[in-house]
């Protein structure tokens, strides 16, 4: 596991975007695992800027998003379909057939999850999986406890997660859907490379638990330490507690 600590959040975003861009350029058929959240918005802006400058071509790229809220159609302003379209897909030349986001209103959500797993296998697996980390230590929506061999499935969201995500729902956690579809920890760990990005003092305590604490299904982000090709990019604020306890 490689841990990179930058002086500023913007430097962390630039390094993460450069790693994703390098993954796209290195393969004739790149397959990305993508994430959502405020941290990712800055990374996607950089990738869009590189594409608009003519230095990054998405035309042969396939993508799989980590998760989607159950019950929200793709057109809902708070869906991750909409998030990805507005922040990345509408601005780059990734073919529509290569874009995959779980369908939160599929008639059979279990079948949707099984089909998602099959689509990843058909694409020969994910080359680089981008990750954030939630307040409960979750990657994707793998709330505690999540088995390290778990697959794409429907999960119930923790009250902490619903509160954390409520800013997009009029700051009302009750408006945040109670369930979501998410790649499992086992699915994530099968990606050939992992890239976890976290910035800001608000992530310092959970980053310390994820990197210094015991590897445990109670904090799904600790599973990243089991991967043989994982990179963690932090800024000084998010790394502060980890750095202090590591010393």
Short mmCIF file of N, CA and C in Angstrom, two decimals, residues 164-234:
data_model
loop_
_atom_site.label_atom_id
_atom_site.label_comp_id
_atom_site.label_asym_id
_atom_site.label_seq_id
_atom_site.Cartn_x
_atom_site.Cartn_y
_atom_site.Cartn_z
N UNK A 164 -24.84 12.38 6.84
CA UNK A 164 -23.71 12.91 6.08
C UNK A 164 -24.13 13.32 4.67
N UNK A 165 -25.05 12.58 4.08
CA UNK A 165 -25.46 12.82 2.70
C UNK A 165 -26.68 13.73 2.58
N UNK A 166 -27.15 14.25 3.70
CA UNK A 166 -28.41 15.00 3.68
C UNK A 166 -28.30 16.38 3.05
N UNK A 167 -27.07 16.87 2.81
CA UNK A 167 -26.94 18.21 2.22
C UNK A 167 -27.60 18.30 0.85
N UNK A 168 -27.69 17.18 0.14
CA UNK A 168 -28.33 17.15 -1.17
C UNK A 168 -29.84 16.94 -1.06
N UNK A 169 -30.33 16.76 0.15
CA UNK A 169 -31.74 16.47 0.38
C UNK A 169 -32.34 17.47 1.37
N UNK A 170 -32.11 18.75 1.11
CA UNK A 170 -32.63 19.84 1.95
C UNK A 170 -32.18 19.70 3.40
N UNK A 171 -30.99 19.11 3.60
CA UNK A 171 -30.42 18.92 4.94
C UNK A 171 -31.35 18.13 5.86
N UNK A 172 -32.13 17.26 5.27
CA UNK A 172 -33.07 16.43 6.03
C UNK A 172 -32.71 14.96 5.84
N UNK A 173 -32.08 14.32 6.85
CA UNK A 173 -31.69 12.92 6.69
C UNK A 173 -32.85 12.00 6.36
N UNK A 174 -34.07 12.39 6.76
CA UNK A 174 -35.22 11.54 6.49
C UNK A 174 -35.56 11.49 5.01
N UNK A 175 -35.11 12.49 4.26
CA UNK A 175 -35.36 12.48 2.81
C UNK A 175 -34.35 11.62 2.06
N UNK A 176 -33.23 11.29 2.70
CA UNK A 176 -32.22 10.44 2.07
C UNK A 176 -32.78 9.01 2.00
N UNK A 177 -32.73 8.37 0.85
CA UNK A 177 -33.25 7.00 0.76
C UNK A 177 -32.65 6.10 1.84
N UNK A 178 -33.44 5.18 2.31
CA UNK A 178 -33.00 4.29 3.39
C UNK A 178 -32.13 3.15 2.90
N UNK A 179 -32.16 2.87 1.58
CA UNK A 179 -31.41 1.75 1.03
C UNK A 179 -30.66 2.19 -0.23
N UNK A 180 -29.66 1.41 -0.59
CA UNK A 180 -28.88 1.69 -1.79
C UNK A 180 -28.38 0.38 -2.38
N UNK A 181 -28.00 0.45 -3.65
CA UNK A 181 -27.30 -0.65 -4.31
C UNK A 181 -25.82 -0.30 -4.29
N UNK A 182 -24.98 -1.24 -3.93
CA UNK A 182 -23.55 -0.96 -3.86
C UNK A 182 -22.73 -2.16 -4.30
N UNK A 183 -21.60 -1.88 -4.96
CA UNK A 183 -20.60 -2.93 -5.14
C UNK A 183 -20.21 -3.44 -3.76
N UNK A 184 -19.96 -4.72 -3.64
CA UNK A 184 -19.50 -5.27 -2.37
C UNK A 184 -18.02 -5.05 -2.17
N UNK A 185 -17.56 -5.28 -0.96
CA UNK A 185 -16.13 -5.15 -0.66
C UNK A 185 -15.34 -6.13 -1.52
N UNK A 186 -15.86 -7.35 -1.65
CA UNK A 186 -15.17 -8.33 -2.48
C UNK A 186 -15.07 -7.89 -3.93
N UNK A 187 -16.12 -7.29 -4.43
CA UNK A 187 -16.11 -6.76 -5.80
C UNK A 187 -15.04 -5.69 -5.94
N UNK A 188 -14.99 -4.78 -4.98
CA UNK A 188 -14.00 -3.70 -5.00
C UNK A 188 -12.58 -4.25 -4.97
N UNK A 189 -12.35 -5.23 -4.11
CA UNK A 189 -10.99 -5.77 -3.95
C UNK A 189 -10.51 -6.50 -5.20
N UNK A 190 -11.42 -6.88 -6.09
CA UNK A 190 -11.00 -7.56 -7.32
C UNK A 190 -10.47 -6.59 -8.38
N UNK A 191 -10.67 -5.28 -8.19
CA UNK A 191 -10.06 -4.31 -9.11
C UNK A 191 -8.55 -4.47 -9.07
N UNK A 192 -7.91 -4.25 -10.20
CA UNK A 192 -6.46 -4.46 -10.25
C UNK A 192 -5.69 -3.38 -9.50
N UNK A 193 -6.25 -2.18 -9.41
CA UNK A 193 -5.66 -1.10 -8.63
C UNK A 193 -6.76 -0.38 -7.87
N UNK A 194 -6.44 0.06 -6.65
CA UNK A 194 -7.35 0.86 -5.85
C UNK A 194 -6.74 2.23 -5.62
N UNK A 195 -7.58 3.26 -5.66
CA UNK A 195 -7.15 4.63 -5.39
C UNK A 195 -8.17 5.26 -4.45
N UNK A 196 -7.78 5.45 -3.19
CA UNK A 196 -8.66 6.06 -2.20
C UNK A 196 -8.17 7.48 -1.94
N UNK A 197 -9.08 8.44 -1.98
CA UNK A 197 -8.74 9.85 -1.80
C UNK A 197 -9.58 10.42 -0.67
N UNK A 198 -8.93 11.12 0.25
CA UNK A 198 -9.65 11.78 1.35
C UNK A 198 -8.92 13.06 1.72
N UNK A 199 -9.67 14.12 1.90
CA UNK A 199 -9.07 15.41 2.29
C UNK A 199 -9.91 16.04 3.39
N UNK A 200 -9.27 16.92 4.16
CA UNK A 200 -9.97 17.70 5.17
C UNK A 200 -9.90 17.07 6.55
N UNK A 201 -9.94 17.93 7.56
CA UNK A 201 -9.85 17.48 8.95
C UNK A 201 -11.01 16.57 9.34
N UNK A 202 -12.15 16.74 8.68
CA UNK A 202 -13.30 15.91 9.00
C UNK A 202 -13.09 14.43 8.71
N UNK A 203 -12.10 14.10 7.90
CA UNK A 203 -11.81 12.70 7.58
C UNK A 203 -10.64 12.15 8.41
N UNK A 204 -10.03 12.98 9.25
CA UNK A 204 -8.80 12.57 9.93
C UNK A 204 -9.00 11.38 10.86
N UNK A 205 -10.06 11.39 11.65
CA UNK A 205 -10.27 10.30 12.61
C UNK A 205 -10.56 8.98 11.91
N UNK A 206 -11.42 9.00 10.88
CA UNK A 206 -11.75 7.75 10.23
C UNK A 206 -10.59 7.24 9.38
N UNK A 207 -9.79 8.13 8.83
CA UNK A 207 -8.58 7.69 8.11
C UNK A 207 -7.63 7.00 9.09
N UNK A 208 -7.49 7.53 10.28
CA UNK A 208 -6.63 6.89 11.28
C UNK A 208 -7.14 5.49 11.61
N UNK A 209 -8.44 5.34 11.79
CA UNK A 209 -9.00 4.03 12.08
C UNK A 209 -8.81 3.07 10.91
N UNK A 210 -8.96 3.61 9.70
CA UNK A 210 -8.83 2.75 8.51
C UNK A 210 -7.40 2.29 8.29
N UNK A 211 -6.43 3.14 8.59
CA UNK A 211 -5.03 2.83 8.29
C UNK A 211 -4.23 2.33 9.49
N UNK A 212 -4.61 2.74 10.69
CA UNK A 212 -3.86 2.34 11.89
C UNK A 212 -4.59 1.30 12.72
N UNK A 213 -5.91 1.22 12.59
CA UNK A 213 -6.69 0.30 13.41
C UNK A 213 -6.65 -1.12 12.87
N UNK A 214 -7.31 -2.03 13.58
CA UNK A 214 -7.35 -3.42 13.12
C UNK A 214 -8.13 -3.55 11.81
N UNK A 215 -7.70 -4.47 10.98
CA UNK A 215 -8.45 -4.77 9.76
C UNK A 215 -9.70 -5.50 10.19
N UNK A 216 -10.85 -4.89 9.88
CA UNK A 216 -12.10 -5.40 10.43
C UNK A 216 -13.25 -5.10 9.50
N UNK A 217 -14.20 -6.02 9.43
CA UNK A 217 -15.41 -5.81 8.63
C UNK A 217 -16.28 -4.71 9.22
N UNK A 218 -15.97 -4.26 10.45
CA UNK A 218 -16.69 -3.16 11.05
C UNK A 218 -16.34 -1.83 10.38
N UNK A 219 -15.19 -1.77 9.71
CA UNK A 219 -14.78 -0.59 8.94
C UNK A 219 -14.34 -1.10 7.59
N UNK A 220 -15.22 -1.01 6.60
CA UNK A 220 -14.92 -1.67 5.32
C UNK A 220 -13.70 -1.10 4.63
N UNK A 221 -13.35 0.17 4.91
CA UNK A 221 -12.17 0.76 4.28
C UNK A 221 -10.88 0.08 4.70
N UNK A 222 -10.87 -0.62 5.83
CA UNK A 222 -9.64 -1.33 6.23
C UNK A 222 -9.30 -2.43 5.23
N UNK A 223 -10.27 -2.88 4.45
CA UNK A 223 -10.01 -3.93 3.45
C UNK A 223 -9.02 -3.47 2.40
N UNK A 224 -8.91 -2.16 2.20
CA UNK A 224 -7.96 -1.63 1.21
C UNK A 224 -6.54 -2.09 1.55
N UNK A 225 -6.27 -2.27 2.83
CA UNK A 225 -4.92 -2.70 3.25
C UNK A 225 -4.61 -4.14 2.83
N UNK A 226 -5.61 -4.88 2.44
CA UNK A 226 -5.41 -6.26 1.98
C UNK A 226 -5.06 -6.32 0.50
N UNK A 227 -5.21 -5.21 -0.20
CA UNK A 227 -4.98 -5.19 -1.64
C UNK A 227 -3.50 -4.97 -1.93
N UNK A 228 -2.96 -5.64 -2.94
CA UNK A 228 -1.53 -5.55 -3.21
C UNK A 228 -1.15 -4.39 -4.12
N UNK A 229 -2.14 -3.59 -4.55
CA UNK A 229 -1.82 -2.43 -5.39
C UNK A 229 -2.81 -1.30 -5.08
N UNK A 230 -2.68 -0.78 -3.88
CA UNK A 230 -3.57 0.29 -3.41
C UNK A 230 -2.77 1.55 -3.14
N UNK A 231 -3.33 2.69 -3.55
CA UNK A 231 -2.74 3.99 -3.27
C UNK A 231 -3.74 4.82 -2.50
N UNK A 232 -3.28 5.44 -1.42
CA UNK A 232 -4.10 6.33 -0.61
C UNK A 232 -3.53 7.73 -0.77
N UNK A 233 -4.36 8.68 -1.21
CA UNK A 233 -3.92 10.06 -1.35
C UNK A 233 -4.66 10.91 -0.32
N UNK A 234 -3.90 11.57 0.54
CA UNK A 234 -4.43 12.41 1.61
C UNK A 234 -3.82 13.79 1.53
#
